[in-house]
Tab-separated table of C-alpha atoms in Angstrom:
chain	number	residue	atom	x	y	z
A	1	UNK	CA	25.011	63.383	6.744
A	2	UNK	CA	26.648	65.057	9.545
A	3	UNK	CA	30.513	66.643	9.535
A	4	UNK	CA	31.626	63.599	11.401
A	5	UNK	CA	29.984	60.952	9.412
A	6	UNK	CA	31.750	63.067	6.106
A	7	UNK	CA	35.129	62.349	8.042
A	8	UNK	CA	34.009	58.884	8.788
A	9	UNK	CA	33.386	58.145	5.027
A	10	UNK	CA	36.584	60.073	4.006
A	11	UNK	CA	38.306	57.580	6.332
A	12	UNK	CA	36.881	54.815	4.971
A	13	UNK	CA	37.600	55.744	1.435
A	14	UNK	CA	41.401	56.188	2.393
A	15	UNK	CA	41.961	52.686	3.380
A	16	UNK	CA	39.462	51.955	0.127
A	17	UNK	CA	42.260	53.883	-1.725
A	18	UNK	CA	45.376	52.418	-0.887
A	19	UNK	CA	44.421	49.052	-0.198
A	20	UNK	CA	42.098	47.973	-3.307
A	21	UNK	CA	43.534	45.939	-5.907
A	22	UNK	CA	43.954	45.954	-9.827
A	23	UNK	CA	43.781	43.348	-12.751
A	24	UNK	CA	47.509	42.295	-10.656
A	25	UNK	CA	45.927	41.133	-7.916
A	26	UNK	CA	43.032	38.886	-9.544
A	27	UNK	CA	42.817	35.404	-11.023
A	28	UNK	CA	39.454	35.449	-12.036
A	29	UNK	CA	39.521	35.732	-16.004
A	30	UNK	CA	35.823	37.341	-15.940
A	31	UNK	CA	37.324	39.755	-13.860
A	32	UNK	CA	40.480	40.435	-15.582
A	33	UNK	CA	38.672	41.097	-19.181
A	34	UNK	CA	36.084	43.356	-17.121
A	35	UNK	CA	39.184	45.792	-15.689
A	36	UNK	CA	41.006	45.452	-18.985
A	37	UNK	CA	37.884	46.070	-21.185
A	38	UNK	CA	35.536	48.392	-19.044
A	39	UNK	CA	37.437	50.112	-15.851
A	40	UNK	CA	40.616	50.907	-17.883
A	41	UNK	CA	39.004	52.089	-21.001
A	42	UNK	CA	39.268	56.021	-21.177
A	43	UNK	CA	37.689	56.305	-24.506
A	44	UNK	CA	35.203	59.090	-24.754
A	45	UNK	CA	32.001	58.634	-26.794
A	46	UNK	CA	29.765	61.281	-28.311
A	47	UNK	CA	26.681	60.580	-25.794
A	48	UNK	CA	29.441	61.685	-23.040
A	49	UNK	CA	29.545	65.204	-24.429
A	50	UNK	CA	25.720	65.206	-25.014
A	51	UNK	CA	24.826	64.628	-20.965
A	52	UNK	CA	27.731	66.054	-19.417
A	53	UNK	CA	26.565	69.738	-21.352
A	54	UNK	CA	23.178	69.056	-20.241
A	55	UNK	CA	24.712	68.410	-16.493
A	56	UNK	CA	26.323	71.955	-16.913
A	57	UNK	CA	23.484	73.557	-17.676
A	58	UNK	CA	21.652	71.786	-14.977
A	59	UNK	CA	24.342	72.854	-12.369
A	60	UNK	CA	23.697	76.316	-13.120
A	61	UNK	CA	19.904	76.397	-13.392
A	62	UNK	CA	18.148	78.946	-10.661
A	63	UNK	CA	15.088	76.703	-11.215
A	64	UNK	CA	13.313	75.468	-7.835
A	65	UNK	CA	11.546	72.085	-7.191
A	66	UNK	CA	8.895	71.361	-4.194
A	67	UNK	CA	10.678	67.898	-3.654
A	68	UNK	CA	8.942	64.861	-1.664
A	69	UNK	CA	11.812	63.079	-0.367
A	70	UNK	CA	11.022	59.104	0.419
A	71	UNK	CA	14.410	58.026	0.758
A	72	UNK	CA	17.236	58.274	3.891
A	73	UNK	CA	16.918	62.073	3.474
A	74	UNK	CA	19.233	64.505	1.141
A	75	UNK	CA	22.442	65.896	2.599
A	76	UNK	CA	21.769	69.078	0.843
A	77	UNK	CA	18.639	70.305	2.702
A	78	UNK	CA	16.036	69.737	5.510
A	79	UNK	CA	13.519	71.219	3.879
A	80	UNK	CA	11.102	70.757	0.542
A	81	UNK	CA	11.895	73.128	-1.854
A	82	UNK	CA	15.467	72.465	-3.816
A	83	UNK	CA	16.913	73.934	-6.366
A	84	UNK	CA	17.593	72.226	-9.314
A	85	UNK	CA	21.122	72.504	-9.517
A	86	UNK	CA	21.928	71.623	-5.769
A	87	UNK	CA	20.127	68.448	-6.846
A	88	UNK	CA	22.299	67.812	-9.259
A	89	UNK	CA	25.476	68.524	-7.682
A	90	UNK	CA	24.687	66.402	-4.391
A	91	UNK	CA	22.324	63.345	-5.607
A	92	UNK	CA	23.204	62.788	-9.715
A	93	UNK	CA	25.947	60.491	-10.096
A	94	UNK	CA	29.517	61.612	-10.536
A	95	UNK	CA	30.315	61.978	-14.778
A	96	UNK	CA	33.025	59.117	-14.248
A	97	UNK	CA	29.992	56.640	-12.818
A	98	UNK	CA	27.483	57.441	-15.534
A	99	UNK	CA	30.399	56.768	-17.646
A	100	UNK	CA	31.221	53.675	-16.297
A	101	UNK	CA	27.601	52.492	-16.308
A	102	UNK	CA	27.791	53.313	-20.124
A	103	UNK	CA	30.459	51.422	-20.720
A	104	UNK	CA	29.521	48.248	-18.455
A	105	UNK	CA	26.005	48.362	-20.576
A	106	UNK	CA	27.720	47.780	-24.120
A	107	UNK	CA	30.114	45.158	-22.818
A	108	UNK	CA	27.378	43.196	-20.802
A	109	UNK	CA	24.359	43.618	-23.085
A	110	UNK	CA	21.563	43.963	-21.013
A	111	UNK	CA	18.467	44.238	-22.691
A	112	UNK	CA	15.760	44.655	-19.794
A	113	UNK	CA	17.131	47.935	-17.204
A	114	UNK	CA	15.545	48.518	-14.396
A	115	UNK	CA	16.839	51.827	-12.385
A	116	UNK	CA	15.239	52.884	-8.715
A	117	UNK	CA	16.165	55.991	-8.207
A	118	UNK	CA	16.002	58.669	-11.178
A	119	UNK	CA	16.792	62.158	-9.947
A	120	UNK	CA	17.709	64.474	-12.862
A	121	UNK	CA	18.222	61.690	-15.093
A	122	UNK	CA	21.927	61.789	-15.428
A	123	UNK	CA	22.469	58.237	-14.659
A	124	UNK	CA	19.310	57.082	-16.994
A	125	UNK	CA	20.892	59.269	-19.915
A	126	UNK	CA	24.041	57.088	-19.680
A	127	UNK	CA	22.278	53.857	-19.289
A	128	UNK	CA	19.811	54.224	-21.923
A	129	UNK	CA	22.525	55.840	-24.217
A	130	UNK	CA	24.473	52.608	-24.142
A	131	UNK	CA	21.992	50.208	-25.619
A	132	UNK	CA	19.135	52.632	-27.435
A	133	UNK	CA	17.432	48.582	-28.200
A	134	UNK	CA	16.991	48.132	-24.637
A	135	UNK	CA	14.346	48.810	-22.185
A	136	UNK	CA	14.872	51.169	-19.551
A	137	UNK	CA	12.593	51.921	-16.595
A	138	UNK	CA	13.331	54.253	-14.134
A	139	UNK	CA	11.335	54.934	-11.014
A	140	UNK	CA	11.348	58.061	-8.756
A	141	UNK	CA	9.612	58.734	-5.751
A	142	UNK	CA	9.175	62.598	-6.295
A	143	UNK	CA	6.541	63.465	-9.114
A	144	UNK	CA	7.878	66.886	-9.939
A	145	UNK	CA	11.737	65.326	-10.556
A	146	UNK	CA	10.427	62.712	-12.206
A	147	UNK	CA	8.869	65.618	-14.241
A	148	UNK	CA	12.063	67.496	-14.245
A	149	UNK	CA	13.660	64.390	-15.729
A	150	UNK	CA	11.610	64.046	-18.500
A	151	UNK	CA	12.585	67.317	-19.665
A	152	UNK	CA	15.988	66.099	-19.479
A	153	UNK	CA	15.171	63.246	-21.409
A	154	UNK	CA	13.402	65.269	-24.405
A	155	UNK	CA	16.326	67.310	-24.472
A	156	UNK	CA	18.944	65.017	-25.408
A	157	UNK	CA	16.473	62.949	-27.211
A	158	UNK	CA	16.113	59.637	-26.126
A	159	UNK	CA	13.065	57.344	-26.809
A	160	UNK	CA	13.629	53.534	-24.863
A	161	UNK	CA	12.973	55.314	-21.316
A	162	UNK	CA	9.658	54.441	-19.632
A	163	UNK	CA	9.098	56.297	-16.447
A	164	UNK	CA	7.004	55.455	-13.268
A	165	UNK	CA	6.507	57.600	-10.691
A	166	UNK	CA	5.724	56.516	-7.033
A	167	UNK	CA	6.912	55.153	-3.984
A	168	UNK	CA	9.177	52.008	-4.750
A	169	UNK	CA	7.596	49.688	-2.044
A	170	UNK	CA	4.237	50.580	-3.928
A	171	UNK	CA	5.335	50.371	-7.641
A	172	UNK	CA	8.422	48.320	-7.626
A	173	UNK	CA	6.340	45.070	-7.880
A	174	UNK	CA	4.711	45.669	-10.582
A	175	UNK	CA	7.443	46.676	-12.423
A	176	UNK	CA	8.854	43.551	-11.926
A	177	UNK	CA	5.932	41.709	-13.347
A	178	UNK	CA	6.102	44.055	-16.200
A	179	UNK	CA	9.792	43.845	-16.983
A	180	UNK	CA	9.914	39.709	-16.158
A	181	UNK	CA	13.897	39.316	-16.220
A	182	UNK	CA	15.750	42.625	-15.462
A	183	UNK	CA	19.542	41.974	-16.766
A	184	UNK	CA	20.987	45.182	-15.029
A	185	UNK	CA	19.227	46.706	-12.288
A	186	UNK	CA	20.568	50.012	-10.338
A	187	UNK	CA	19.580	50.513	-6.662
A	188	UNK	CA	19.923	53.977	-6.017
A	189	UNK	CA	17.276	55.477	-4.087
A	190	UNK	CA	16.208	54.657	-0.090
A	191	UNK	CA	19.967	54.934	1.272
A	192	UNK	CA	18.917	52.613	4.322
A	193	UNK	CA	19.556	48.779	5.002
A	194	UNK	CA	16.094	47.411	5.143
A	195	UNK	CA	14.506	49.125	2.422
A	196	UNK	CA	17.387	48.090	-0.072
A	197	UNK	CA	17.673	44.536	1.207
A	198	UNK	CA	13.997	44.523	0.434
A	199	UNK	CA	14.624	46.236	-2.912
A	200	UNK	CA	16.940	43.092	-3.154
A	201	UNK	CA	14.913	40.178	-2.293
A	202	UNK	CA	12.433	41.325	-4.789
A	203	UNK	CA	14.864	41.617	-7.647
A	204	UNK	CA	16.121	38.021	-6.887
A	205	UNK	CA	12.565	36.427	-7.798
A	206	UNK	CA	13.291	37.625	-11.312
A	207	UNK	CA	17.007	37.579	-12.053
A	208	UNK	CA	18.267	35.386	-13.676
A	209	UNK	CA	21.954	34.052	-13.370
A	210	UNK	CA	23.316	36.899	-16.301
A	211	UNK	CA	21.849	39.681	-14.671
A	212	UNK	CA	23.535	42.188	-12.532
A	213	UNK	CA	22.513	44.292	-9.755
A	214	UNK	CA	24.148	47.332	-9.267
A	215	UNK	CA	24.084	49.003	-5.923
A	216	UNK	CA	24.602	52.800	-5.257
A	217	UNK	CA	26.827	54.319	-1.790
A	218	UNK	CA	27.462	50.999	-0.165
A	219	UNK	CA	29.566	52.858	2.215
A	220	UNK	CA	28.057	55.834	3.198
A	221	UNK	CA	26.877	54.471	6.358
A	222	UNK	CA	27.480	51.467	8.334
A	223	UNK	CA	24.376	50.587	7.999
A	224	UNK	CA	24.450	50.831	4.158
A	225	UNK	CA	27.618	48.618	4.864
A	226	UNK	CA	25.805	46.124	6.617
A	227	UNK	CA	23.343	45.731	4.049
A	228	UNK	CA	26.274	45.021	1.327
A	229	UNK	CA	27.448	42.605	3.777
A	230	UNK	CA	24.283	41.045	4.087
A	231	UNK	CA	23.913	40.771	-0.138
A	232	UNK	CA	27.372	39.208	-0.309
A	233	UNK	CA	26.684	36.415	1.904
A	234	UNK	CA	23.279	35.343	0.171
A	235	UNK	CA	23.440	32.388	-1.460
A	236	UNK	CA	22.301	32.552	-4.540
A	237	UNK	CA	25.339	35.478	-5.218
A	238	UNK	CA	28.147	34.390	-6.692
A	239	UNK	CA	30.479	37.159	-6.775
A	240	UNK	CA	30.547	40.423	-6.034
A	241	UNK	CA	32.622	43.784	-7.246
A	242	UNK	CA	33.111	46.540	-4.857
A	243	UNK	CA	34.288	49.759	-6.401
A	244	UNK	CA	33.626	51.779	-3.494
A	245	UNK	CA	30.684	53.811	-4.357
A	246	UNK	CA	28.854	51.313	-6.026
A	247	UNK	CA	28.689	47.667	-5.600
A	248	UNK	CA	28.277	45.024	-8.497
A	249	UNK	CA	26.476	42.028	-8.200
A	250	UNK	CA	26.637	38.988	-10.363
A	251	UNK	CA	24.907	35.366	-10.195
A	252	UNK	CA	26.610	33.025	-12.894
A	253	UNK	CA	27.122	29.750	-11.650
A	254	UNK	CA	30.026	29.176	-14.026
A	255	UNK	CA	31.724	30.909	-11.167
A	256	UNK	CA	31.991	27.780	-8.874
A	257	UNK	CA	33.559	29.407	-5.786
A	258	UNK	CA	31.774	32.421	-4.441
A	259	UNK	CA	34.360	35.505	-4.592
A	260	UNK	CA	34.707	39.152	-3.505
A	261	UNK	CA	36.878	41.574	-5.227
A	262	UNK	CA	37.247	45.680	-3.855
A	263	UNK	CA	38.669	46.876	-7.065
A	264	UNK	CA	40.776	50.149	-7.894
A	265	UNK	CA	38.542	52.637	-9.897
């Protein structure tokens, strides 16, 4: 990402800032309970403590990685060879996301996560944290982060992750077929419109009306923007949250008008 599209995006996240609303400004009850209940709550949980020490640690690691990068590119560096914690400073997932995820898995439920895009793990950590019953598959592009992750995942000790390594436009399928109903599934990998609206069209032949998708930087380009635009008008979506970095996506068709909310968090 160049200087100017950094200003661009700072811009944009200005007039995110001061013109977003709060559980004031909405009169859906599902979304009321979900700002009262989930974007509101500060309370801090003992798997919190667990990943964010493991972040530390990660953010000062001199470790190197010979990274294949399938995505939009990294804004950290043209080249192959990262280091682990620049990795985890520019591509993991702010603490206050992971968080959120965490706390939008126990109040949703979802049994059957599907995550494209697993860089250090951070994100996963959270997700699979939140409901240790549930399946969790994670997909990365780049065998020796995917390899990096695992460590991660050893480390703080969690056992419901199953990872798959390889390019999503090759693997993602078959995941699907595996998996059979994904309830929650984050998009957070190929920051371009076509690949994720492709990510998206493939989801939607196994979602069912509970599940969510959740999608990562819908405005860090326009033409991430036009692909949120794009989800938001399809049909079969029946409401949609954007929080500015990520986007939420819901399909129950107890909500009988199609709605958008841009939401305060």
């Amino acid at each position: 990402m160049s200087l100017a599209q950094q200003y661009q995006l700072a811009g944009k996240y200005l007039k995110y800032y001061f013109t977003s609303g709060n559980r004031h400004d909405v009169h859906s009850p599902f979304v009321y309970a979900l700002i009262e209940e989930v974007l509101l709550d500060k309370k801090q949980h003992p798997a919190f403590t667990a990943i964010e020490q493991l972040r530390k640690q990660l953010l000062q690691s001199e470790e190197t990685l010979q990274v294949t990068d399938l995505g939009a590119g990294s804004l950290i560096s043209s080249g192959n060879e990262r280091r682990v914690r620049d990795i985890t400073r520019y591509a993991a997932k702010q603490p206050k996301f992971g968080q959120l995820f965490y706390r939008l898995i126990q109040y949703l439920q979802p049994r059957r996560i599907l995550e494209l895009g697993t860089s250090m793990g951070l994100s996963t950590a959270y997700m699979a944290l939140a409901a240790p019953q549930a399946q969790v598959y994670t997909i990365e592009g780049c065998p020796n982060i995917a390899a990096r992750a695992a460590r991660n995942f050893n480390a703080l000790q969690i056992r419901n992750i199953t990872q798959v390594t390889g390019n999503f436009d090759t693997v993602l399928p078959d995941v699907l077929k595996q998996m059979q109903l994904p309830d929650w599934v984050y998009i957070d990998g190929n920051h371009r419109k076509e690949p994720t609206l492709a990510y998206f069209e493939q989801c939607l032949q196994f979602v069912d009306e509970y599940s969510v998708l959740v999608f990562d930087d819908i405005h860090w380009t326009p033409d991430m923007e036009a692909a949120w635009n794009t989800i938001q008008a399809h049909p079969q979506v029946t409401m949609t949250i954007d929080l500015f970095f990520i986007g939420l996506v819901f399909f129950r068709k107890d909500f009988k008008i199609k709605q958008h909310f841009v939401l305060k968090y």
